[in-house]
Amino acid sequence: MPFRLSSEFDRTRPELLADDTQRHFAEEVQKFQASEVAKQLEDFRQKRMMGMTLLEEHVMDVENHYPTDRVPKDMKEKSVAENLLEKMYDSQLTFVSDEEK
């Protein structure tokens, strides 16, 4: 979230803001998030071109998916992303920091 909006929400209760103001803030957050997502996608594409992506078979599974009414492409993408995030979360739990040892 942009810092300006974050500080605004820290000092004002959102439900007290006018609808137009809330809508404007929502649009600002969406624009900010869209630019962040675009940066991350570009970074992913560059790393993928260099062969630096993990679990490439899952990415290829999404790319090779033939969309149907039952399983559209966006549903397949979400499913694969959720599975990958779960695997990443599980793998982080297995790492123990030196401080915890």
PDB file of N, CA and C in Angstrom:
ATOM      1  N   MET A   1       0.852  -1.169   0.000  1.00  0.00           N
ATOM      2  CA  MET A   1       0.000   0.000   0.000  1.00  0.00           C
ATOM      3  C   MET A   1       0.899   1.234   0.000  1.00  0.00           C
ATOM      4  N   PRO A   2       0.543   2.224  -0.783  1.00  0.00           N
ATOM      5  CA  PRO A   2       1.341   3.447  -0.780  1.00  0.00           C
ATOM      6  C   PRO A   2       1.415   4.060   0.622  1.00  0.00           C
ATOM      7  N   PHE A   3       2.570   4.584   0.975  1.00  0.00           N
ATOM      8  CA  PHE A   3       2.783   5.120   2.318  1.00  0.00           C
ATOM      9  C   PHE A   3       1.782   6.211   2.663  1.00  0.00           C
ATOM     10  N   ARG A   4       1.474   7.067   1.708  1.00  0.00           N
ATOM     11  CA  ARG A   4       0.532   8.167   1.954  1.00  0.00           C
ATOM     12  C   ARG A   4      -0.820   7.633   2.406  1.00  0.00           C
ATOM     13  N   LEU A   5      -1.287   6.578   1.747  1.00  0.00           N
ATOM     14  CA  LEU A   5      -2.579   6.013   2.119  1.00  0.00           C
ATOM     15  C   LEU A   5      -2.494   5.284   3.454  1.00  0.00           C
ATOM     16  N   SER A   6      -1.399   4.624   3.674  1.00  0.00           N
ATOM     17  CA  SER A   6      -1.212   3.912   4.937  1.00  0.00           C
ATOM     18  C   SER A   6      -1.279   4.877   6.115  1.00  0.00           C
ATOM     19  N   SER A   7      -0.597   6.000   5.995  1.00  0.00           N
ATOM     20  CA  SER A   7      -0.622   6.984   7.080  1.00  0.00           C
ATOM     21  C   SER A   7      -2.008   7.610   7.222  1.00  0.00           C
ATOM     22  N   GLU A   8      -2.707   7.772   6.106  1.00  0.00           N
ATOM     23  CA  GLU A   8      -4.071   8.321   6.155  1.00  0.00           C
ATOM     24  C   GLU A   8      -5.001   7.370   6.910  1.00  0.00           C
ATOM     25  N   PHE A   9      -4.852   6.072   6.662  1.00  0.00           N
ATOM     26  CA  PHE A   9      -5.695   5.085   7.354  1.00  0.00           C
ATOM     27  C   PHE A   9      -5.319   4.951   8.823  1.00  0.00           C
ATOM     28  N   ASP A  10      -4.071   5.227   9.157  1.00  0.00           N
ATOM     29  CA  ASP A  10      -3.647   5.157  10.554  1.00  0.00           C
ATOM     30  C   ASP A  10      -4.298   6.247  11.397  1.00  0.00           C
ATOM     31  N   ARG A  11      -4.583   7.386  10.775  1.00  0.00           N
ATOM     32  CA  ARG A  11      -5.149   8.485  11.566  1.00  0.00           C
ATOM     33  C   ARG A  11      -6.642   8.696  11.341  1.00  0.00           C
ATOM     34  N   THR A  12      -7.254   7.965  10.401  1.00  0.00           N
ATOM     35  CA  THR A  12      -8.677   8.130  10.108  1.00  0.00           C
ATOM     36  C   THR A  12      -9.340   6.761  10.021  1.00  0.00           C
ATOM     37  N   ARG A  13     -10.514   6.657  10.575  1.00  0.00           N
ATOM     38  CA  ARG A  13     -11.269   5.402  10.431  1.00  0.00           C
ATOM     39  C   ARG A  13     -11.888   5.378   9.034  1.00  0.00           C
ATOM     40  N   PRO A  14     -11.619   4.322   8.242  1.00  0.00           N
ATOM     41  CA  PRO A  14     -12.099   4.266   6.852  1.00  0.00           C
ATOM     42  C   PRO A  14     -13.610   4.420   6.708  1.00  0.00           C
ATOM     43  N   GLU A  15     -14.362   3.909   7.661  1.00  0.00           N
ATOM     44  CA  GLU A  15     -15.818   4.001   7.533  1.00  0.00           C
ATOM     45  C   GLU A  15     -16.331   5.433   7.673  1.00  0.00           C
ATOM     46  N   LEU A  16     -15.504   6.347   8.170  1.00  0.00           N
ATOM     47  CA  LEU A  16     -15.902   7.746   8.298  1.00  0.00           C
ATOM     48  C   LEU A  16     -15.576   8.571   7.051  1.00  0.00           C
ATOM     49  N   LEU A  17     -14.827   7.980   6.126  1.00  0.00           N
ATOM     50  CA  LEU A  17     -14.473   8.684   4.893  1.00  0.00           C
ATOM     51  C   LEU A  17     -15.643   8.667   3.917  1.00  0.00           C
ATOM     52  N   ALA A  18     -15.743   9.688   3.116  1.00  0.00           N
ATOM     53  CA  ALA A  18     -16.795   9.765   2.098  1.00  0.00           C
ATOM     54  C   ALA A  18     -16.592   8.654   1.073  1.00  0.00           C
ATOM     55  N   ASP A  19     -17.692   8.249   0.447  1.00  0.00           N
ATOM     56  CA  ASP A  19     -17.622   7.173  -0.550  1.00  0.00           C
ATOM     57  C   ASP A  19     -16.661   7.496  -1.683  1.00  0.00           C
ATOM     58  N   ASP A  20     -16.683   8.742  -2.148  1.00  0.00           N
ATOM     59  CA  ASP A  20     -15.768   9.139  -3.226  1.00  0.00           C
ATOM     60  C   ASP A  20     -14.309   9.021  -2.796  1.00  0.00           C
ATOM     61  N   THR A  21     -14.032   9.389  -1.566  1.00  0.00           N
ATOM     62  CA  THR A  21     -12.666   9.292  -1.050  1.00  0.00           C
ATOM     63  C   THR A  21     -12.244   7.835  -0.944  1.00  0.00           C
ATOM     64  N   GLN A  22     -13.133   6.996  -0.442  1.00  0.00           N
ATOM     65  CA  GLN A  22     -12.828   5.568  -0.338  1.00  0.00           C
ATOM     66  C   GLN A  22     -12.575   4.967  -1.724  1.00  0.00           C
ATOM     67  N   ARG A  23     -13.393   5.352  -2.681  1.00  0.00           N
ATOM     68  CA  ARG A  23     -13.237   4.853  -4.051  1.00  0.00           C
ATOM     69  C   ARG A  23     -11.888   5.305  -4.634  1.00  0.00           C
ATOM     70  N   HIS A  24     -11.533   6.558  -4.379  1.00  0.00           N
ATOM     71  CA  HIS A  24     -10.256   7.091  -4.854  1.00  0.00           C
ATOM     72  C   HIS A  24      -9.085   6.323  -4.222  1.00  0.00           C
ATOM     73  N   PHE A  25      -9.167   6.071  -2.916  1.00  0.00           N
ATOM     74  CA  PHE A  25      -8.117   5.315  -2.234  1.00  0.00           C
ATOM     75  C   PHE A  25      -8.014   3.903  -2.802  1.00  0.00           C
ATOM     76  N   ALA A  26      -9.162   3.279  -3.048  1.00  0.00           N
ATOM     77  CA  ALA A  26      -9.164   1.918  -3.608  1.00  0.00           C
ATOM     78  C   ALA A  26      -8.496   1.898  -4.986  1.00  0.00           C
ATOM     79  N   GLU A  27      -8.774   2.900  -5.787  1.00  0.00           N
ATOM     80  CA  GLU A  27      -8.152   2.981  -7.113  1.00  0.00           C
ATOM     81  C   GLU A  27      -6.646   3.173  -7.003  1.00  0.00           C
ATOM     82  N   GLU A  28      -6.207   3.988  -6.038  1.00  0.00           N
ATOM     83  CA  GLU A  28      -4.773   4.200  -5.840  1.00  0.00           C
ATOM     84  C   GLU A  28      -4.085   2.897  -5.428  1.00  0.00           C
ATOM     85  N   VAL A  29      -4.719   2.165  -4.525  1.00  0.00           N
ATOM     86  CA  VAL A  29      -4.151   0.890  -4.076  1.00  0.00           C
ATOM     87  C   VAL A  29      -4.090  -0.091  -5.242  1.00  0.00           C
ATOM     88  N   GLN A  30      -5.137  -0.138  -6.052  1.00  0.00           N
ATOM     89  CA  GLN A  30      -5.145  -1.038  -7.214  1.00  0.00           C
ATOM     90  C   GLN A  30      -4.030  -0.685  -8.191  1.00  0.00           C
ATOM     91  N   LYS A  31      -3.841   0.599  -8.451  1.00  0.00           N
ATOM     92  CA  LYS A  31      -2.770   1.024  -9.363  1.00  0.00           C
ATOM     93  C   LYS A  31      -1.409   0.636  -8.799  1.00  0.00           C
ATOM     94  N   PHE A  32      -1.229   0.873  -7.504  1.00  0.00           N
ATOM     95  CA  PHE A  32       0.032   0.531  -6.855  1.00  0.00           C
ATOM     96  C   PHE A  32       0.284  -0.974  -6.944  1.00  0.00           C
ATOM     97  N   GLN A  33      -0.734  -1.761  -6.627  1.00  0.00           N
ATOM     98  CA  GLN A  33      -0.595  -3.220  -6.662  1.00  0.00           C
ATOM     99  C   GLN A  33      -0.363  -3.712  -8.084  1.00  0.00           C
ATOM    100  N   ALA A  34      -1.041  -3.120  -9.052  1.00  0.00           N
ATOM    101  CA  ALA A  34      -0.870  -3.538 -10.443  1.00  0.00           C
ATOM    102  C   ALA A  34       0.571  -3.325 -10.888  1.00  0.00           C
ATOM    103  N   SER A  35       1.159  -2.202 -10.505  1.00  0.00           N
ATOM    104  CA  SER A  35       2.546  -1.951 -10.891  1.00  0.00           C
ATOM    105  C   SER A  35       3.486  -2.922 -10.190  1.00  0.00           C
ATOM    106  N   GLU A  36       3.209  -3.257  -8.943  1.00  0.00           N
ATOM    107  CA  GLU A  36       4.033  -4.223  -8.218  1.00  0.00           C
ATOM    108  C   GLU A  36       3.934  -5.608  -8.844  1.00  0.00           C
ATOM    109  N   VAL A  37       2.729  -6.013  -9.208  1.00  0.00           N
ATOM    110  CA  VAL A  37       2.532  -7.314  -9.844  1.00  0.00           C
ATOM    111  C   VAL A  37       3.234  -7.351 -11.194  1.00  0.00           C
ATOM    112  N   ALA A  38       3.149  -6.259 -11.942  1.00  0.00           N
ATOM    113  CA  ALA A  38       3.822  -6.190 -13.247  1.00  0.00           C
ATOM    114  C   ALA A  38       5.329  -6.340 -13.083  1.00  0.00           C
ATOM    115  N   LYS A  39       5.904  -5.705 -12.062  1.00  0.00           N
ATOM    116  CA  LYS A  39       7.339  -5.835 -11.797  1.00  0.00           C
ATOM    117  C   LYS A  39       7.701  -7.282 -11.469  1.00  0.00           C
ATOM    118  N   GLN A  40       6.892  -7.912 -10.632  1.00  0.00           N
ATOM    119  CA  GLN A  40       7.173  -9.289 -10.242  1.00  0.00           C
ATOM    120  C   GLN A  40       7.028 -10.241 -11.421  1.00  0.00           C
ATOM    121  N   LEU A  41       6.039 -10.011 -12.262  1.00  0.00           N
ATOM    122  CA  LEU A  41       5.878 -10.849 -13.451  1.00  0.00           C
ATOM    123  C   LEU A  41       7.062 -10.697 -14.399  1.00  0.00           C
ATOM    124  N   GLU A  42       7.522  -9.478 -14.584  1.00  0.00           N
ATOM    125  CA  GLU A  42       8.675  -9.257 -15.448  1.00  0.00           C
ATOM    126  C   GLU A  42       9.916  -9.938 -14.868  1.00  0.00           C
ATOM    127  N   ASP A  43      10.092  -9.838 -13.562  1.00  0.00           N
ATOM    128  CA  ASP A  43      11.208 -10.505 -12.906  1.00  0.00           C
ATOM    129  C   ASP A  43      11.113 -12.020 -13.098  1.00  0.00           C
ATOM    130  N   PHE A  44       9.910 -12.566 -12.939  1.00  0.00           N
ATOM    131  CA  PHE A  44       9.700 -14.003 -13.135  1.00  0.00           C
ATOM    132  C   PHE A  44      10.028 -14.410 -14.567  1.00  0.00           C
ATOM    133  N   ARG A  45       9.575 -13.627 -15.527  1.00  0.00           N
ATOM    134  CA  ARG A  45       9.834 -13.944 -16.941  1.00  0.00           C
ATOM    135  C   ARG A  45      11.333 -13.937 -17.237  1.00  0.00           C
ATOM    136  N   GLN A  46      12.031 -12.965 -16.701  1.00  0.00           N
ATOM    137  CA  GLN A  46      13.472 -12.894 -16.926  1.00  0.00           C
ATOM    138  C   GLN A  46      14.179 -14.095 -16.303  1.00  0.00           C
ATOM    139  N   LYS A  47      13.797 -14.428 -15.084  1.00  0.00           N
ATOM    140  CA  LYS A  47      14.409 -15.585 -14.425  1.00  0.00           C
ATOM    141  C   LYS A  47      14.070 -16.875 -15.149  1.00  0.00           C
ATOM    142  N   ARG A  48      12.871 -16.964 -15.660  1.00  0.00           N
ATOM    143  CA  ARG A  48      12.473 -18.164 -16.376  1.00  0.00           C
ATOM    144  C   ARG A  48      13.283 -18.321 -17.663  1.00  0.00           C
ATOM    145  N   MET A  49      13.514 -17.220 -18.357  1.00  0.00           N
ATOM    146  CA  MET A  49      14.313 -17.276 -19.584  1.00  0.00           C
ATOM    147  C   MET A  49      15.740 -17.748 -19.281  1.00  0.00           C
ATOM    148  N   MET A  50      16.226 -17.436 -18.081  1.00  0.00           N
ATOM    149  CA  MET A  50      17.576 -17.843 -17.696  1.00  0.00           C
ATOM    150  C   MET A  50      17.580 -19.229 -17.045  1.00  0.00           C
ATOM    151  N   GLY A  51      16.390 -19.854 -16.924  1.00  0.00           N
ATOM    152  CA  GLY A  51      16.305 -21.183 -16.321  1.00  0.00           C
ATOM    153  C   GLY A  51      16.416 -21.180 -14.813  1.00  0.00           C
ATOM    154  N   MET A  52      15.987 -20.094 -14.198  1.00  0.00           N
ATOM    155  CA  MET A  52      16.136 -19.958 -12.752  1.00  0.00           C
ATOM    156  C   MET A  52      14.826 -20.150 -11.980  1.00  0.00           C
ATOM    157  N   THR A  53      13.803 -20.716 -12.605  1.00  0.00           N
ATOM    158  CA  THR A  53      12.529 -20.882 -11.910  1.00  0.00           C
ATOM    159  C   THR A  53      12.466 -22.257 -11.255  1.00  0.00           C
ATOM    160  N   LEU A  54      11.794 -22.292 -10.133  1.00  0.00           N
ATOM    161  CA  LEU A  54      11.576 -23.549  -9.425  1.00  0.00           C
ATOM    162  C   LEU A  54      10.307 -24.213  -9.929  1.00  0.00           C
ATOM    163  N   LEU A  55      10.254 -25.507  -9.810  1.00  0.00           N
ATOM    164  CA  LEU A  55       9.045 -26.276 -10.128  1.00  0.00           C
ATOM    165  C   LEU A  55       8.518 -25.966 -11.529  1.00  0.00           C
ATOM    166  N   GLU A  56       9.418 -25.977 -12.484  1.00  0.00           N
ATOM    167  CA  GLU A  56       9.082 -25.644 -13.868  1.00  0.00           C
ATOM    168  C   GLU A  56       7.972 -26.533 -14.421  1.00  0.00           C
ATOM    169  N   GLU A  57       7.920 -27.793 -13.978  1.00  0.00           N
ATOM    170  CA  GLU A  57       6.886 -28.692 -14.498  1.00  0.00           C
ATOM    171  C   GLU A  57       5.478 -28.202 -14.159  1.00  0.00           C
ATOM    172  N   HIS A  58       5.332 -27.531 -13.027  1.00  0.00           N
ATOM    173  CA  HIS A  58       4.017 -26.983 -12.662  1.00  0.00           C
ATOM    174  C   HIS A  58       3.648 -25.804 -13.559  1.00  0.00           C
ATOM    175  N   VAL A  59       4.626 -24.977 -13.856  1.00  0.00           N
ATOM    176  CA  VAL A  59       4.391 -23.839 -14.745  1.00  0.00           C
ATOM    177  C   VAL A  59       4.016 -24.341 -16.136  1.00  0.00           C
ATOM    178  N   MET A  60       4.735 -25.353 -16.603  1.00  0.00           N
ATOM    179  CA  MET A  60       4.436 -25.931 -17.913  1.00  0.00           C
ATOM    180  C   MET A  60       3.054 -26.580 -17.925  1.00  0.00           C
ATOM    181  N   ASP A  61       2.648 -27.147 -16.796  1.00  0.00           N
ATOM    182  CA  ASP A  61       1.320 -27.757 -16.686  1.00  0.00           C
ATOM    183  C   ASP A  61       0.233 -26.716 -16.937  1.00  0.00           C
ATOM    184  N   VAL A  62       0.420 -25.522 -16.402  1.00  0.00           N
ATOM    185  CA  VAL A  62      -0.547 -24.440 -16.622  1.00  0.00           C
ATOM    186  C   VAL A  62      -0.516 -23.988 -18.080  1.00  0.00           C
ATOM    187  N   GLU A  63       0.685 -23.819 -18.619  1.00  0.00           N
ATOM    188  CA  GLU A  63       0.805 -23.351 -20.002  1.00  0.00           C
ATOM    189  C   GLU A  63       0.233 -24.350 -20.998  1.00  0.00           C
ATOM    190  N   ASN A  64       0.363 -25.628 -20.705  1.00  0.00           N
ATOM    191  CA  ASN A  64      -0.121 -26.659 -21.616  1.00  0.00           C
ATOM    192  C   ASN A  64      -1.583 -27.039 -21.370  1.00  0.00           C
ATOM    193  N   HIS A  65      -2.196 -26.439 -20.370  1.00  0.00           N
ATOM    194  CA  HIS A  65      -3.591 -26.763 -20.031  1.00  0.00           C
ATOM    195  C   HIS A  65      -4.532 -26.323 -21.149  1.00  0.00           C
ATOM    196  N   TYR A  66      -5.394 -27.225 -21.549  1.00  0.00           N
ATOM    197  CA  TYR A  66      -6.427 -26.902 -22.538  1.00  0.00           C
ATOM    198  C   TYR A  66      -7.673 -26.477 -21.769  1.00  0.00           C
ATOM    199  N   PRO A  67      -8.054 -25.192 -21.847  1.00  0.00           N
ATOM    200  CA  PRO A  67      -9.202 -24.718 -21.067  1.00  0.00           C
ATOM    201  C   PRO A  67     -10.517 -25.337 -21.539  1.00  0.00           C
ATOM    202  N   THR A  68     -11.328 -25.709 -20.589  1.00  0.00           N
ATOM    203  CA  THR A  68     -12.665 -26.242 -20.859  1.00  0.00           C
ATOM    204  C   THR A  68     -13.660 -25.466 -20.008  1.00  0.00           C
ATOM    205  N   ASP A  69     -14.947 -25.741 -20.206  1.00  0.00           N
ATOM    206  CA  ASP A  69     -15.967 -25.098 -19.375  1.00  0.00           C
ATOM    207  C   ASP A  69     -15.810 -25.531 -17.919  1.00  0.00           C
ATOM    208  N   ARG A  70     -15.408 -26.772 -17.729  1.00  0.00           N
ATOM    209  CA  ARG A  70     -15.286 -27.323 -16.375  1.00  0.00           C
ATOM    210  C   ARG A  70     -14.048 -26.780 -15.659  1.00  0.00           C
ATOM    211  N   VAL A  71     -12.936 -26.651 -16.387  1.00  0.00           N
ATOM    212  CA  VAL A  71     -11.690 -26.163 -15.793  1.00  0.00           C
ATOM    213  C   VAL A  71     -11.078 -25.092 -16.704  1.00  0.00           C
ATOM    214  N   PRO A  72     -11.518 -23.835 -16.542  1.00  0.00           N
ATOM    215  CA  PRO A  72     -10.927 -22.755 -17.345  1.00  0.00           C
ATOM    216  C   PRO A  72      -9.475 -22.506 -16.920  1.00  0.00           C
ATOM    217  N   LYS A  73      -8.733 -21.798 -17.752  1.00  0.00           N
ATOM    218  CA  LYS A  73      -7.306 -21.579 -17.500  1.00  0.00           C
ATOM    219  C   LYS A  73      -7.064 -20.854 -16.181  1.00  0.00           C
ATOM    220  N   ASP A  74      -7.882 -19.847 -15.867  1.00  0.00           N
ATOM    221  CA  ASP A  74      -7.641 -19.117 -14.618  1.00  0.00           C
ATOM    222  C   ASP A  74      -7.843 -20.003 -13.396  1.00  0.00           C
ATOM    223  N   MET A  75      -8.765 -20.964 -13.486  1.00  0.00           N
ATOM    224  CA  MET A  75      -8.975 -21.890 -12.376  1.00  0.00           C
ATOM    225  C   MET A  75      -7.752 -22.800 -12.220  1.00  0.00           C
ATOM    226  N   LYS A  76      -7.201 -23.235 -13.341  1.00  0.00           N
ATOM    227  CA  LYS A  76      -5.998 -24.071 -13.314  1.00  0.00           C
ATOM    228  C   LYS A  76      -4.837 -23.292 -12.726  1.00  0.00           C
ATOM    229  N   GLU A  77      -4.673 -22.031 -13.143  1.00  0.00           N
ATOM    230  CA  GLU A  77      -3.598 -21.192 -12.613  1.00  0.00           C
ATOM    231  C   GLU A  77      -3.724 -21.036 -11.104  1.00  0.00           C
ATOM    232  N   LYS A  78      -4.936 -20.768 -10.629  1.00  0.00           N
ATOM    233  CA  LYS A  78      -5.154 -20.590  -9.193  1.00  0.00           C
ATOM    234  C   LYS A  78      -4.843 -21.870  -8.435  1.00  0.00           C
ATOM    235  N   SER A  79      -5.265 -22.983  -8.977  1.00  0.00           N
ATOM    236  CA  SER A  79      -5.028 -24.266  -8.329  1.00  0.00           C
ATOM    237  C   SER A  79      -3.539 -24.552  -8.209  1.00  0.00           C
ATOM    238  N   VAL A  80      -2.818 -24.362  -9.298  1.00  0.00           N
ATOM    239  CA  VAL A  80      -1.371 -24.603  -9.284  1.00  0.00           C
ATOM    240  C   VAL A  80      -0.683 -23.626  -8.327  1.00  0.00           C
ATOM    241  N   ALA A  81      -1.080 -22.363  -8.361  1.00  0.00           N
ATOM    242  CA  ALA A  81      -0.478 -21.358  -7.478  1.00  0.00           C
ATOM    243  C   ALA A  81      -0.716 -21.711  -6.012  1.00  0.00           C
ATOM    244  N   GLU A  82      -1.925 -22.133  -5.683  1.00  0.00           N
ATOM    245  CA  GLU A  82      -2.224 -22.514  -4.300  1.00  0.00           C
ATOM    246  C   GLU A  82      -1.376 -23.705  -3.869  1.00  0.00           C
ATOM    247  N   ASN A  83      -1.235 -24.688  -4.750  1.00  0.00           N
ATOM    248  CA  ASN A  83      -0.413 -25.856  -4.423  1.00  0.00           C
ATOM    249  C   ASN A  83       1.048 -25.469  -4.234  1.00  0.00           C
ATOM    250  N   LEU A  84       1.555 -24.588  -5.099  1.00  0.00           N
ATOM    251  CA  LEU A  84       2.942 -24.154  -4.975  1.00  0.00           C
ATOM    252  C   LEU A  84       3.159 -23.349  -3.697  1.00  0.00           C
ATOM    253  N   LEU A  85       2.212 -22.474  -3.378  1.00  0.00           N
ATOM    254  CA  LEU A  85       2.337 -21.696  -2.143  1.00  0.00           C
ATOM    255  C   LEU A  85       2.312 -22.605  -0.922  1.00  0.00           C
ATOM    256  N   GLU A  86       1.479 -23.621  -0.968  1.00  0.00           N
ATOM    257  CA  GLU A  86       1.417 -24.577   0.137  1.00  0.00           C
ATOM    258  C   GLU A  86       2.751 -25.311   0.282  1.00  0.00           C
ATOM    259  N   LYS A  87       3.332 -25.747  -0.848  1.00  0.00           N
ATOM    260  CA  LYS A  87       4.633 -26.420  -0.806  1.00  0.00           C
ATOM    261  C   LYS A  87       5.714 -25.481  -0.272  1.00  0.00           C
ATOM    262  N   MET A  88       5.675 -24.228  -0.709  1.00  0.00           N
ATOM    263  CA  MET A  88       6.666 -23.260  -0.245  1.00  0.00           C
ATOM    264  C   MET A  88       6.517 -23.022   1.258  1.00  0.00           C
ATOM    265  N   TYR A  89       5.288 -22.928   1.725  1.00  0.00           N
ATOM    266  CA  TYR A  89       5.028 -22.715   3.152  1.00  0.00           C
ATOM    267  C   TYR A  89       5.537 -23.910   3.950  1.00  0.00           C
ATOM    268  N   ASP A  90       5.219 -25.111   3.471  1.00  0.00           N
ATOM    269  CA  ASP A  90       5.657 -26.325   4.162  1.00  0.00           C
ATOM    270  C   ASP A  90       7.176 -26.413   4.201  1.00  0.00           C
ATOM    271  N   SER A  91       7.835 -26.022   3.112  1.00  0.00           N
ATOM    272  CA  SER A  91       9.294 -26.101   3.077  1.00  0.00           C
ATOM    273  C   SER A  91       9.920 -25.073   4.010  1.00  0.00           C
ATOM    274  N   GLN A  92       9.267 -23.932   4.198  1.00  0.00           N
ATOM    275  CA  GLN A  92       9.799 -22.935   5.123  1.00  0.00           C
ATOM    276  C   GLN A  92       9.695 -23.414   6.559  1.00  0.00           C
ATOM    277  N   LEU A  93       8.697 -24.220   6.845  1.00  0.00           N
ATOM    278  CA  LEU A  93       8.541 -24.724   8.208  1.00  0.00           C
ATOM    279  C   LEU A  93       9.654 -25.703   8.566  1.00  0.00           C
ATOM    280  N   THR A  94      10.252 -26.343   7.589  1.00  0.00           N
ATOM    281  CA  THR A  94      11.307 -27.318   7.863  1.00  0.00           C
ATOM    282  C   THR A  94      12.640 -26.655   8.157  1.00  0.00           C
ATOM    283  N   PHE A  95      12.807 -25.380   7.769  1.00  0.00           N
ATOM    284  CA  PHE A  95      14.041 -24.673   8.056  1.00  0.00           C
ATOM    285  C   PHE A  95      13.979 -24.138   9.489  1.00  0.00           C
ATOM    286  N   VAL A  96      15.035 -24.380  10.227  1.00  0.00           N
ATOM    287  CA  VAL A  96      15.114 -23.887  11.593  1.00  0.00           C
ATOM    288  C   VAL A  96      16.277 -22.915  11.656  1.00  0.00           C
ATOM    289  N   SER A  97      16.006 -21.726  12.140  1.00  0.00           N
ATOM    290  CA  SER A  97      17.064 -20.723  12.209  1.00  0.00           C
ATOM    291  C   SER A  97      18.065 -21.075  13.299  1.00  0.00           C
ATOM    292  N   ASP A  98      19.244 -20.495  13.211  1.00  0.00           N
ATOM    293  CA  ASP A  98      20.280 -20.725  14.216  1.00  0.00           C
ATOM    294  C   ASP A  98      19.823 -20.255  15.596  1.00  0.00           C
ATOM    295  N   GLU A  99      19.019 -19.192  15.615  1.00  0.00           N
ATOM    296  CA  GLU A  99      18.535 -18.672  16.891  1.00  0.00           C
ATOM    297  C   GLU A  99      17.620 -19.678  17.575  1.00  0.00           C
ATOM    298  N   GLU A 100      16.795 -20.380  16.788  1.00  0.00           N
ATOM    299  CA  GLU A 100      15.876 -21.351  17.366  1.00  0.00           C
ATOM    300  C   GLU A 100      16.610 -22.594  17.850  1.00  0.00           C
ATOM    301  N   LYS A 101      17.755 -22.925  17.221  1.00  0.00           N
ATOM    302  CA  LYS A 101      18.544 -24.085  17.637  1.00  0.00           C
ATOM    303  C   LYS A 101      19.124 -23.813  19.004  1.00  0.00           C
TER     304      LYS A 101
END
